[in-house]
Amino acid sequence: MNEYEKEEPASRRDFLCGAAQQAAGAAIILAFGEQLVAFSEAAAGETAATAEASAGVPYDPLKHRYLYLIDVAKCIGCGACVRACALENDVPDNHFRTWVERYMVSRTGEVTTDSPNGGKDGFEPLLTGQDITKAFFVPKLCNHCSQSPCVQLCPVGASYRSPDGLILVDEKRCIGCGYCVQACPYGSRFIHPETHTASKCTLCYHRITKGMLPACVQACPTGARRFGDTQRPGDEVTEIVASSPVRILKPEMNTEPNCYYLGLSQEVR
Amino acid sequence: MSHALTGYLFPNDVHILWSLMIVMYPYITGLVAGAFIVSSLYHVFGRTELRPVARLSMSASLAFLLVATLPLLFHLGHPERSLNIVITPHFTSAMAAFGLIYTLYLTLLVLEIWLVYRKDIILTASRSRGLKRWIFATMALGVYDISEEALRVDRRVITVLAALGIPAACILHGYVGFMFGSVKANYWWSTPLMPVIFLFSAVMSGMAMVIILYLILMRFANRPIDPDCVQSLARWLWLFVVMTVTMEMLEIVTLAYERNEEWVVIAPLLNTKLAFSFVVVQVVFGSLIPILLLGIVVLMQPFLTSPLRNTITFIASLILLIQVFAMRWNVVIGGQIFSKSLSGFRESYHPQLLEKEGILSAVLIFIVPFVFLALFNKFLPLYGDAPETKAATTEEG
């Protein structure tokens, strides 16, 4: 007897439930189309790590090397990522582990940039009085650089690079000197007003080590934010970074970011 | 409407993180290094005309060194963990060198001062009674040999320590400059010239402080001012002002001429937010006027009376202390006024009087070294006319 034969035939109730789910699924696909594809792609990033977690295998940081991809064209500036991050990580008001910038470029090359409340509440329409020829949103976060200045110059080693490639802060060691905040070219660090230690994006380390996605990736309704793992065979994000014209922020700083941008315009710094 | 949005700051870049305390830190360390260089001009390079300020400058260096860490402690988010820098330093960090350099320099300085004052300590111990005798006997560390032979050994060791102290003082302050100069993310800080500029302006501020302390001390002690000593200090000071200002301007001129990406933020920074503290205070008032004043003192020496030269030197020194403070301010605060978005400026920073890192804290920290010096002077004279120093002069000179 093989294992399929062991299964009981599906009951009428199960059948109806399943049919209802499929119908609902079909309706959602019809309604949201491309967005859902992005959702399923994002969810695909979850599977391998989830499998590891659900199999009861302890998390091994040496078996992962994470990277992050932002598809600028897909970002609609809704701010769901910023809100999700703030909720998930208890980020204090007026400080940001991630934020979204809006760029509006006029025909004559004038650039108007803003990020009201880090884009947390979305963006109100804005009239610049200029002939705007392109406009886009750019999500930002810690770039988890391979050559990160913040780790290099932390005087007590409280900022460190984990084996799976993330830049993290040991809150119990940090003396709150703020040197790392000064050293980050991307403005992604701040001194937490309550703990008085350096704080920053951890890519939701508490989630990803359990096989979940970072909160911002999970919350993004358009798939503009994607999370990958170069150590996983067939990882789609790794494949896109390897084969598409991606860019990094401030390459002249030679910090080797692990956060890549698809379709990044040159006005972005 | 668009006006309000022309500048864009990264949302985490809204506040000035490094405050007045971080301005005070390089300012005080600079005084430490500068005052020490003055004492070394006498002890190592045999500038005998500086004998009257040899002890004063060394003691001043120690007095400022003892409070050098205070501004940092006021600033740290977790001052109770500050010793982590010393116990578990992260060696790729420029800041982690602090513990090592500070300890090395403090040891050198205390040892040198002890040797310079050893004879006075022993003589005072033998002349006094009770608690005073006990304190001085303790300070003598059980060595009471003040024979000519022993003092000669002392003098040799002093010269060696003072010679070692020069690179130590340079490293102590050069590394402070390096801490700023090596932050590549900050275009206003990142330049290899930064440690050198810091060092030269440190020597400048230390010399100015020694001149001011000497002239005030002599006035209060009702003692004659040695005109040759002040004249020599004025000459050295003039040299260092010219060199410092040259380098400070060289940096700006290069930035302006190269017109790289950094100039996009630095030009408006200098034109708006730093227009007063940089252009007016640091360059025009703080640099040009002292160069002229000290130039007069040095070049027109035969035509001016020594009290007049002393007065002009005193005024120039006071202005230079302001100049160096403005320079520290412009570096530390100026570097944080623009956002790393390179397209927006923060509000100007105005420290409050009573906040933890505010004006009152800064003033109190700055007063402490003078209290130390006054106390020091009560026990051991800061004037350099003790016989042993004269002997050292004869031998070295």
mmCIF file of C-alpha atoms in Angstrom, chain B residues 26-392:
data_model
loop_
_atom_site.group_PDB
_atom_site.id
_atom_site.type_symbol
_atom_site.label_atom_id
_atom_site.label_comp_id
_atom_site.label_asym_id
_atom_site.label_seq_id
_atom_site.Cartn_x
_atom_site.Cartn_y
_atom_site.Cartn_z
ATOM 1 C CA PRO B 26 38.310 68.315 20.692
ATOM 2 C CA TYR B 27 38.599 71.823 22.081
ATOM 3 C CA ILE B 28 39.828 70.574 25.471
ATOM 4 C CA THR B 29 42.018 67.832 23.989
ATOM 5 C CA GLY B 30 43.540 70.462 21.754
ATOM 6 C CA LEU B 31 44.458 72.571 24.767
ATOM 7 C CA VAL B 32 46.052 69.475 26.320
ATOM 8 C CA ALA B 33 48.220 68.774 23.299
ATOM 9 C CA GLY B 34 49.058 72.422 22.652
ATOM 10 C CA ALA B 35 50.107 73.201 26.213
ATOM 11 C CA PHE B 36 52.300 70.109 26.234
ATOM 12 C CA ILE B 37 54.055 71.186 23.040
ATOM 13 C CA VAL B 38 54.960 74.470 24.768
ATOM 14 C CA SER B 39 56.547 72.620 27.681
ATOM 15 C CA SER B 40 58.423 70.410 25.233
ATOM 16 C CA LEU B 41 59.844 73.421 23.436
ATOM 17 C CA TYR B 42 61.696 74.048 26.685
ATOM 18 C CA HIS B 43 62.385 70.520 27.911
ATOM 19 C CA VAL B 44 63.328 68.936 24.601
ATOM 20 C CA PHE B 45 64.295 71.699 22.227
ATOM 21 C CA GLY B 46 66.042 73.827 24.824
ATOM 22 C CA ARG B 47 64.096 77.024 24.193
ATOM 23 C CA THR B 48 65.417 78.462 27.447
ATOM 24 C CA GLU B 49 63.397 81.664 27.108
ATOM 25 C CA LEU B 50 60.292 79.525 27.749
ATOM 26 C CA ARG B 51 61.522 78.442 31.181
ATOM 27 C CA PRO B 52 58.964 80.642 33.003
ATOM 28 C CA VAL B 53 56.073 78.755 31.427
ATOM 29 C CA ALA B 54 57.581 75.253 31.337
ATOM 30 C CA ARG B 55 55.898 74.082 34.529
ATOM 31 C CA LEU B 56 52.741 76.035 33.944
ATOM 32 C CA SER B 57 52.199 74.569 30.502
ATOM 33 C CA MET B 58 52.798 71.021 31.701
ATOM 34 C CA SER B 59 50.421 71.429 34.618
ATOM 35 C CA ALA B 60 47.834 73.072 32.394
ATOM 36 C CA SER B 61 48.104 70.135 30.021
ATOM 37 C CA LEU B 62 47.364 67.740 32.881
ATOM 38 C CA ALA B 63 44.542 69.886 34.249
ATOM 39 C CA PHE B 64 42.769 69.873 30.889
ATOM 40 C CA LEU B 65 43.532 66.213 30.299
ATOM 41 C CA LEU B 66 41.760 65.299 33.538
ATOM 42 C CA VAL B 67 38.489 66.775 32.258
ATOM 43 C CA ALA B 68 38.916 65.746 28.612
ATOM 44 C CA THR B 69 36.627 62.746 29.012
ATOM 45 C CA LEU B 70 33.870 64.641 30.827
ATOM 46 C CA PRO B 71 32.155 66.025 27.708
ATOM 47 C CA LEU B 72 32.099 62.519 26.257
ATOM 48 C CA LEU B 73 30.517 61.107 29.385
ATOM 49 C CA PHE B 74 27.898 63.835 29.274
ATOM 50 C CA HIS B 75 27.160 62.920 25.686
ATOM 51 C CA LEU B 76 27.103 59.120 25.743
ATOM 52 C CA GLY B 77 23.744 57.419 25.776
ATOM 53 C CA HIS B 78 25.197 54.917 28.230
ATOM 54 C CA PRO B 79 28.085 56.528 30.115
ATOM 55 C CA GLU B 80 28.089 53.579 32.528
ATOM 56 C CA ARG B 81 29.312 51.432 29.631
ATOM 57 C CA SER B 82 32.037 53.876 28.608
ATOM 58 C CA LEU B 83 34.793 51.644 29.968
ATOM 59 C CA ASN B 84 33.830 49.074 27.319
ATOM 60 C CA ILE B 85 35.962 51.169 24.961
ATOM 61 C CA VAL B 86 38.976 50.384 27.120
ATOM 62 C CA ILE B 87 38.103 46.853 28.222
ATOM 63 C CA THR B 88 36.742 45.477 24.969
ATOM 64 C CA PRO B 89 37.929 47.812 22.230
ATOM 65 C CA HIS B 90 36.955 47.103 18.662
ATOM 66 C CA PHE B 91 40.271 47.614 16.980
ATOM 67 C CA THR B 92 39.027 48.669 13.569
ATOM 68 C CA SER B 93 37.447 51.695 15.209
ATOM 69 C CA ALA B 94 39.380 54.947 15.355
ATOM 70 C CA MET B 95 37.460 55.768 18.504
ATOM 71 C CA ALA B 96 38.612 52.588 20.231
ATOM 72 C CA ALA B 97 42.183 53.884 20.194
ATOM 73 C CA PHE B 98 41.049 56.437 22.716
ATOM 74 C CA GLY B 99 41.624 54.294 25.816
ATOM 75 C CA LEU B 100 45.128 53.333 24.792
ATOM 76 C CA ILE B 101 46.224 56.788 23.708
ATOM 77 C CA TYR B 102 44.653 58.547 26.668
ATOM 78 C CA THR B 103 46.211 56.143 29.177
ATOM 79 C CA LEU B 104 49.617 56.345 27.531
ATOM 80 C CA TYR B 105 49.571 60.108 27.457
ATOM 81 C CA LEU B 106 48.266 60.456 31.013
ATOM 82 C CA THR B 107 51.006 58.127 32.296
ATOM 83 C CA LEU B 108 53.717 60.040 30.467
ATOM 84 C CA LEU B 109 52.441 63.370 31.661
ATOM 85 C CA VAL B 110 52.011 62.405 35.322
ATOM 86 C CA LEU B 111 55.451 60.789 35.368
ATOM 87 C CA GLU B 112 57.052 63.838 33.804
ATOM 88 C CA ILE B 113 55.329 66.270 36.156
ATOM 89 C CA TRP B 114 56.307 64.142 39.128
ATOM 90 C CA LEU B 115 59.942 64.168 38.075
ATOM 91 C CA VAL B 116 59.900 67.906 37.426
ATOM 92 C CA TYR B 117 58.423 68.570 40.859
ATOM 93 C CA ARG B 118 60.166 65.771 42.744
ATOM 94 C CA LYS B 119 62.688 67.997 44.468
ATOM 95 C CA ASP B 120 60.009 70.499 45.473
ATOM 96 C CA ILE B 121 57.854 67.670 46.812
ATOM 97 C CA ILE B 122 60.673 66.313 48.958
ATOM 98 C CA LEU B 123 61.750 69.734 50.208
ATOM 99 C CA THR B 124 58.151 70.652 51.053
ATOM 100 C CA ALA B 125 57.710 67.336 52.879
ATOM 101 C CA SER B 126 60.808 67.929 54.950
ATOM 102 C CA ARG B 127 59.796 71.495 55.773
ATOM 103 C CA SER B 128 56.178 70.894 56.783
ATOM 104 C CA ARG B 129 54.351 69.039 59.543
ATOM 105 C CA GLY B 130 51.167 67.080 60.076
ATOM 106 C CA LEU B 131 48.822 66.319 57.201
ATOM 107 C CA LYS B 132 50.755 68.394 54.680
ATOM 108 C CA ARG B 133 53.928 66.487 55.486
ATOM 109 C CA TRP B 134 52.104 63.180 55.144
ATOM 110 C CA ILE B 135 50.616 64.173 51.756
ATOM 111 C CA PHE B 136 53.943 65.278 50.356
ATOM 112 C CA ALA B 137 55.787 62.286 51.783
ATOM 113 C CA THR B 138 53.258 60.072 50.015
ATOM 114 C CA MET B 139 53.729 61.996 46.790
ATOM 115 C CA ALA B 140 57.483 61.452 47.065
ATOM 116 C CA LEU B 141 56.776 57.696 46.796
ATOM 117 C CA GLY B 142 59.443 56.856 49.354
ATOM 118 C CA VAL B 143 62.323 58.241 47.319
ATOM 119 C CA TYR B 144 64.108 61.069 49.084
ATOM 120 C CA ASP B 145 67.320 61.196 47.092
ATOM 121 C CA ILE B 146 67.842 64.722 45.849
ATOM 122 C CA SER B 147 71.558 64.552 45.337
ATOM 123 C CA GLU B 148 72.955 66.281 42.275
ATOM 124 C CA GLU B 149 73.513 62.866 40.713
ATOM 125 C CA ALA B 150 69.887 61.813 41.240
ATOM 126 C CA LEU B 151 68.581 65.103 39.866
ATOM 127 C CA ARG B 152 70.763 64.751 36.798
ATOM 128 C CA VAL B 153 69.182 61.360 36.137
ATOM 129 C CA ASP B 154 65.772 62.978 36.661
ATOM 130 C CA ARG B 155 66.545 65.615 34.067
ATOM 131 C CA ARG B 156 67.634 63.037 31.526
ATOM 132 C CA VAL B 157 64.455 61.051 32.075
ATOM 133 C CA ILE B 158 62.388 64.246 31.834
ATOM 134 C CA THR B 159 63.933 65.043 28.474
ATOM 135 C CA VAL B 160 63.214 61.527 27.220
ATOM 136 C CA LEU B 161 59.642 61.618 28.526
ATOM 137 C CA ALA B 162 59.066 65.072 27.045
ATOM 138 C CA ALA B 163 60.425 63.822 23.724
ATOM 139 C CA LEU B 164 58.134 60.795 23.862
ATOM 140 C CA GLY B 165 55.320 63.107 24.880
ATOM 141 C CA ILE B 166 55.503 65.046 21.617
ATOM 142 C CA PRO B 167 54.377 62.149 19.407
ATOM 143 C CA ALA B 168 51.966 61.087 22.165
ATOM 144 C CA ALA B 169 50.366 64.544 22.252
ATOM 145 C CA CYS B 170 50.279 64.624 18.459
ATOM 146 C CA ILE B 171 48.618 61.223 18.345
ATOM 147 C CA LEU B 172 46.196 62.209 21.119
ATOM 148 C CA HIS B 173 44.935 65.100 19.114
ATOM 149 C CA GLY B 174 45.697 63.854 15.623
ATOM 150 C CA TYR B 175 43.446 60.896 16.249
ATOM 151 C CA VAL B 176 40.618 63.205 17.278
ATOM 152 C CA GLY B 177 41.002 64.837 13.887
ATOM 153 C CA PHE B 178 41.196 61.409 12.285
ATOM 154 C CA MET B 179 37.928 60.423 13.934
ATOM 155 C CA PHE B 180 36.256 63.157 11.907
ATOM 156 C CA GLY B 181 38.516 63.031 8.859
ATOM 157 C CA SER B 182 37.871 59.328 8.316
ATOM 158 C CA VAL B 183 34.074 59.522 8.172
ATOM 159 C CA LYS B 184 33.691 59.129 4.427
ATOM 160 C CA ALA B 185 29.934 59.592 4.600
ATOM 161 C CA ASN B 186 30.401 63.191 5.688
ATOM 162 C CA TYR B 187 31.813 65.434 2.989
ATOM 163 C CA TRP B 188 32.552 68.271 5.398
ATOM 164 C CA TRP B 189 34.676 66.024 7.621
ATOM 165 C CA SER B 190 36.229 63.570 5.254
ATOM 166 C CA THR B 191 39.667 64.888 4.350
ATOM 167 C CA PRO B 192 43.169 63.653 5.137
ATOM 168 C CA LEU B 193 43.971 67.241 6.097
ATOM 169 C CA MET B 194 41.638 67.006 9.083
ATOM 170 C CA PRO B 195 44.082 65.459 11.625
ATOM 171 C CA VAL B 196 46.789 67.939 10.610
ATOM 172 C CA ILE B 197 44.447 70.910 10.847
ATOM 173 C CA PHE B 198 43.248 69.687 14.226
ATOM 174 C CA LEU B 199 46.791 69.273 15.432
ATOM 175 C CA PHE B 200 48.014 72.671 14.323
ATOM 176 C CA SER B 201 45.006 74.471 15.690
ATOM 177 C CA ALA B 202 45.475 72.472 18.904
ATOM 178 C CA VAL B 203 49.022 73.759 19.278
ATOM 179 C CA MET B 204 47.716 77.223 18.539
ATOM 180 C CA SER B 205 45.020 77.033 21.220
ATOM 181 C CA GLY B 206 47.389 75.493 23.765
ATOM 182 C CA MET B 207 49.961 78.244 23.244
ATOM 183 C CA ALA B 208 47.297 80.926 23.460
ATOM 184 C CA MET B 209 46.012 79.395 26.680
ATOM 185 C CA VAL B 210 49.515 79.243 28.194
ATOM 186 C CA ILE B 211 50.108 82.910 27.307
ATOM 187 C CA ILE B 212 46.819 83.927 28.919
ATOM 188 C CA LEU B 213 47.415 81.798 32.021
ATOM 189 C CA TYR B 214 50.956 83.116 32.404
ATOM 190 C CA LEU B 215 50.013 86.764 32.085
ATOM 191 C CA ILE B 216 47.082 86.408 34.491
ATOM 192 C CA LEU B 217 49.084 84.323 36.956
ATOM 193 C CA MET B 218 51.899 86.869 37.047
ATOM 194 C CA ARG B 219 49.439 89.678 37.526
ATOM 195 C CA PHE B 220 47.757 87.924 40.460
ATOM 196 C CA ALA B 221 51.023 86.712 41.989
ATOM 197 C CA ASN B 222 52.340 90.251 41.610
ATOM 198 C CA ARG B 223 55.444 89.027 39.845
ATOM 199 C CA PRO B 224 57.288 90.538 36.906
ATOM 200 C CA ILE B 225 56.340 89.294 33.450
ATOM 201 C CA ASP B 226 59.271 87.954 31.482
ATOM 202 C CA PRO B 227 59.015 89.907 28.203
ATOM 203 C CA ASP B 228 61.350 87.543 26.333
ATOM 204 C CA CYS B 229 59.191 84.587 27.234
ATOM 205 C CA VAL B 230 56.006 86.270 26.021
ATOM 206 C CA GLN B 231 57.762 87.534 22.906
ATOM 207 C CA SER B 232 58.982 84.043 22.092
ATOM 208 C CA LEU B 233 55.521 82.570 22.644
ATOM 209 C CA ALA B 234 54.048 85.266 20.415
ATOM 210 C CA ARG B 235 56.502 84.351 17.671
ATOM 211 C CA TRP B 236 55.711 80.637 17.922
ATOM 212 C CA LEU B 237 52.031 81.403 18.061
ATOM 213 C CA TRP B 238 52.224 83.567 14.957
ATOM 214 C CA LEU B 239 53.932 80.743 13.075
ATOM 215 C CA PHE B 240 51.270 78.236 14.109
ATOM 216 C CA VAL B 241 48.395 80.610 13.335
ATOM 217 C CA VAL B 242 49.720 81.202 9.847
ATOM 218 C CA MET B 243 50.185 77.475 9.234
ATOM 219 C CA THR B 244 46.793 76.529 10.668
ATOM 220 C CA VAL B 245 44.893 79.178 8.755
ATOM 221 C CA THR B 246 46.749 78.267 5.562
ATOM 222 C CA MET B 247 45.614 74.671 5.858
ATOM 223 C CA GLU B 248 42.076 75.574 6.840
ATOM 224 C CA MET B 249 41.802 77.811 3.799
ATOM 225 C CA LEU B 250 43.578 75.306 1.570
ATOM 226 C CA GLU B 251 40.848 72.808 2.267
ATOM 227 C CA ILE B 252 38.075 75.261 1.375
ATOM 228 C CA VAL B 253 39.857 76.548 -1.717
ATOM 229 C CA THR B 254 40.424 73.005 -2.980
ATOM 230 C CA LEU B 255 36.792 72.058 -2.388
ATOM 231 C CA ALA B 256 35.597 75.211 -4.097
ATOM 232 C CA TYR B 257 37.898 74.775 -7.061
ATOM 233 C CA GLU B 258 37.315 71.059 -7.621
ATOM 234 C CA ARG B 259 33.549 71.571 -7.447
ATOM 235 C CA ASN B 260 32.896 67.941 -6.729
ATOM 236 C CA GLU B 261 29.648 66.601 -5.371
ATOM 237 C CA GLU B 262 30.539 67.793 -1.881
ATOM 238 C CA TRP B 263 30.693 71.427 -2.937
ATOM 239 C CA VAL B 264 26.982 71.226 -3.749
ATOM 240 C CA VAL B 265 26.266 71.062 -0.033
ATOM 241 C CA ILE B 266 29.315 72.813 1.365
ATOM 242 C CA ALA B 267 28.921 76.037 -0.640
ATOM 243 C CA PRO B 268 25.392 76.730 0.633
ATOM 244 C CA LEU B 269 26.481 75.561 4.086
ATOM 245 C CA LEU B 270 29.205 78.209 4.229
ATOM 246 C CA ASN B 271 26.961 80.832 2.655
ATOM 247 C CA THR B 272 24.019 80.347 4.971
ATOM 248 C CA LYS B 273 24.198 78.218 8.102
ATOM 249 C CA LEU B 274 27.899 78.803 8.821
ATOM 250 C CA ALA B 275 28.134 82.302 7.418
ATOM 251 C CA PHE B 276 28.538 83.825 10.864
ATOM 252 C CA SER B 277 30.461 81.147 12.765
ATOM 253 C CA PHE B 278 32.798 80.296 9.892
ATOM 254 C CA VAL B 279 33.254 83.347 7.722
ATOM 255 C CA VAL B 280 32.864 86.041 10.369
ATOM 256 C CA VAL B 281 34.141 84.414 13.575
ATOM 257 C CA GLN B 282 36.629 81.801 12.402
ATOM 258 C CA VAL B 283 38.124 83.455 9.350
ATOM 259 C CA VAL B 284 37.826 87.228 9.610
ATOM 260 C CA PHE B 285 37.709 87.919 13.346
ATOM 261 C CA GLY B 286 39.505 84.797 14.560
ATOM 262 C CA SER B 287 42.253 84.413 11.983
ATOM 263 C CA LEU B 288 42.992 87.653 10.167
ATOM 264 C CA ILE B 289 42.995 89.909 13.234
ATOM 265 C CA PRO B 290 45.372 87.708 15.312
ATOM 266 C CA ILE B 291 47.683 87.309 12.316
ATOM 267 C CA LEU B 292 47.860 91.097 12.073
ATOM 268 C CA LEU B 293 48.202 91.623 15.826
ATOM 269 C CA LEU B 294 50.897 88.994 16.291
ATOM 270 C CA GLY B 295 52.589 90.239 13.129
ATOM 271 C CA ILE B 296 52.835 93.646 14.734
ATOM 272 C CA VAL B 297 54.244 92.147 17.947
ATOM 273 C CA VAL B 298 56.852 90.097 16.096
ATOM 274 C CA LEU B 299 57.873 92.475 13.312
ATOM 275 C CA MET B 300 57.727 95.742 15.235
ATOM 276 C CA GLN B 301 59.313 94.459 18.415
ATOM 277 C CA PRO B 302 61.971 97.230 18.644
ATOM 278 C CA PHE B 303 59.371 99.967 18.328
ATOM 279 C CA LEU B 304 56.926 98.746 20.960
ATOM 280 C CA THR B 305 57.224 98.682 24.723
ATOM 281 C CA SER B 306 57.055 95.270 26.294
ATOM 282 C CA PRO B 307 53.824 95.983 28.261
ATOM 283 C CA LEU B 308 52.184 96.984 24.974
ATOM 284 C CA ARG B 309 53.459 93.842 23.245
ATOM 285 C CA ASN B 310 52.216 91.750 26.164
ATOM 286 C CA THR B 311 48.797 93.356 25.936
ATOM 287 C CA ILE B 312 48.545 92.841 22.181
ATOM 288 C CA THR B 313 49.688 89.224 22.564
ATOM 289 C CA PHE B 314 47.113 88.706 25.303
ATOM 290 C CA ILE B 315 44.312 90.050 23.101
ATOM 291 C CA ALA B 316 45.459 87.992 20.111
ATOM 292 C CA SER B 317 45.583 84.883 22.310
ATOM 293 C CA LEU B 318 42.049 85.473 23.566
ATOM 294 C CA ILE B 319 40.797 85.864 20.005
ATOM 295 C CA LEU B 320 42.615 82.696 18.991
ATOM 296 C CA LEU B 321 40.917 80.733 21.772
ATOM 297 C CA ILE B 322 37.633 81.899 20.285
ATOM 298 C CA GLN B 323 38.853 81.051 16.785
ATOM 299 C CA VAL B 324 39.720 77.487 17.732
ATOM 300 C CA PHE B 325 36.413 77.033 19.509
ATOM 301 C CA ALA B 326 34.645 78.348 16.405
ATOM 302 C CA MET B 327 36.689 75.945 14.275
ATOM 303 C CA ARG B 328 35.629 72.966 16.444
ATOM 304 C CA TRP B 329 32.056 74.184 16.332
ATOM 305 C CA ASN B 330 32.105 74.615 12.572
ATOM 306 C CA VAL B 331 33.532 71.148 12.064
ATOM 307 C CA VAL B 332 31.338 69.260 14.520
ATOM 308 C CA ILE B 333 28.062 71.134 14.130
ATOM 309 C CA GLY B 334 28.634 72.216 10.530
ATOM 310 C CA GLY B 335 29.127 68.614 9.498
ATOM 311 C CA GLN B 336 25.728 67.731 10.862
ATOM 312 C CA ILE B 337 23.717 70.638 9.513
ATOM 313 C CA PHE B 338 23.406 69.148 6.054
ATOM 314 C CA SER B 339 21.630 65.852 5.591
ATOM 315 C CA LYS B 340 23.335 62.939 3.894
ATOM 316 C CA SER B 341 20.621 63.288 1.279
ATOM 317 C CA LEU B 342 22.933 66.127 0.175
ATOM 318 C CA SER B 343 19.918 68.241 -0.605
ATOM 319 C CA GLY B 344 18.625 69.566 2.669
ATOM 320 C CA PHE B 345 19.732 71.427 5.765
ATOM 321 C CA ARG B 346 18.687 70.989 9.344
ATOM 322 C CA GLU B 347 17.675 73.837 11.544
ATOM 323 C CA SER B 348 20.713 75.542 13.031
ATOM 324 C CA TYR B 349 21.746 74.102 16.359
ATOM 325 C CA HIS B 350 21.224 76.240 19.429
ATOM 326 C CA PRO B 351 22.300 74.557 22.651
ATOM 327 C CA GLN B 352 20.064 75.280 25.623
ATOM 328 C CA LEU B 353 21.409 76.700 28.860
ATOM 329 C CA LEU B 354 20.246 73.970 31.215
ATOM 330 C CA GLU B 355 20.014 70.749 29.174
ATOM 331 C CA LYS B 356 22.384 67.888 29.945
ATOM 332 C CA GLU B 357 24.608 68.698 26.990
ATOM 333 C CA GLY B 358 23.922 72.414 27.200
ATOM 334 C CA ILE B 359 25.801 75.627 27.837
ATOM 335 C CA LEU B 360 25.930 75.406 31.625
ATOM 336 C CA SER B 361 27.457 71.912 31.506
ATOM 337 C CA ALA B 362 30.039 73.135 28.998
ATOM 338 C CA VAL B 363 30.956 76.152 31.112
ATOM 339 C CA LEU B 364 31.247 74.051 34.274
ATOM 340 C CA ILE B 365 33.455 71.499 32.520
ATOM 341 C CA PHE B 366 35.642 74.300 31.231
ATOM 342 C CA ILE B 367 36.007 75.885 34.678
ATOM 343 C CA VAL B 368 37.205 72.682 36.371
ATOM 344 C CA PRO B 369 40.754 72.741 34.879
ATOM 345 C CA PHE B 370 41.276 76.244 36.222
ATOM 346 C CA VAL B 371 40.170 75.087 39.669
ATOM 347 C CA PHE B 372 42.664 72.219 39.362
ATOM 348 C CA LEU B 373 45.401 74.673 38.413
ATOM 349 C CA ALA B 374 44.568 76.952 41.342
ATOM 350 C CA LEU B 375 44.689 73.990 43.719
ATOM 351 C CA PHE B 376 47.894 72.759 42.142
ATOM 352 C CA ASN B 377 49.393 76.187 42.584
ATOM 353 C CA LYS B 378 48.542 76.086 46.290
ATOM 354 C CA PHE B 379 50.645 72.972 46.767
ATOM 355 C CA LEU B 380 53.367 73.362 44.193
ATOM 356 C CA PRO B 381 54.231 76.630 42.438
ATOM 357 C CA LEU B 382 53.347 76.850 38.770
ATOM 358 C CA TYR B 383 56.151 79.370 38.136
ATOM 359 C CA GLY B 384 59.158 77.804 36.550
ATOM 360 C CA ASP B 385 61.848 79.453 38.664
ATOM 361 C CA ALA B 386 62.751 76.506 40.844
ATOM 362 C CA PRO B 387 66.520 75.971 40.974
ATOM 363 C CA GLU B 388 66.390 72.487 39.457
ATOM 364 C CA THR B 389 64.835 73.800 36.275
ATOM 365 C CA LYS B 390 67.571 76.392 36.067
ATOM 366 C CA ALA B 391 70.085 73.588 36.351
ATOM 367 C CA ALA B 392 68.296 71.722 33.612
#
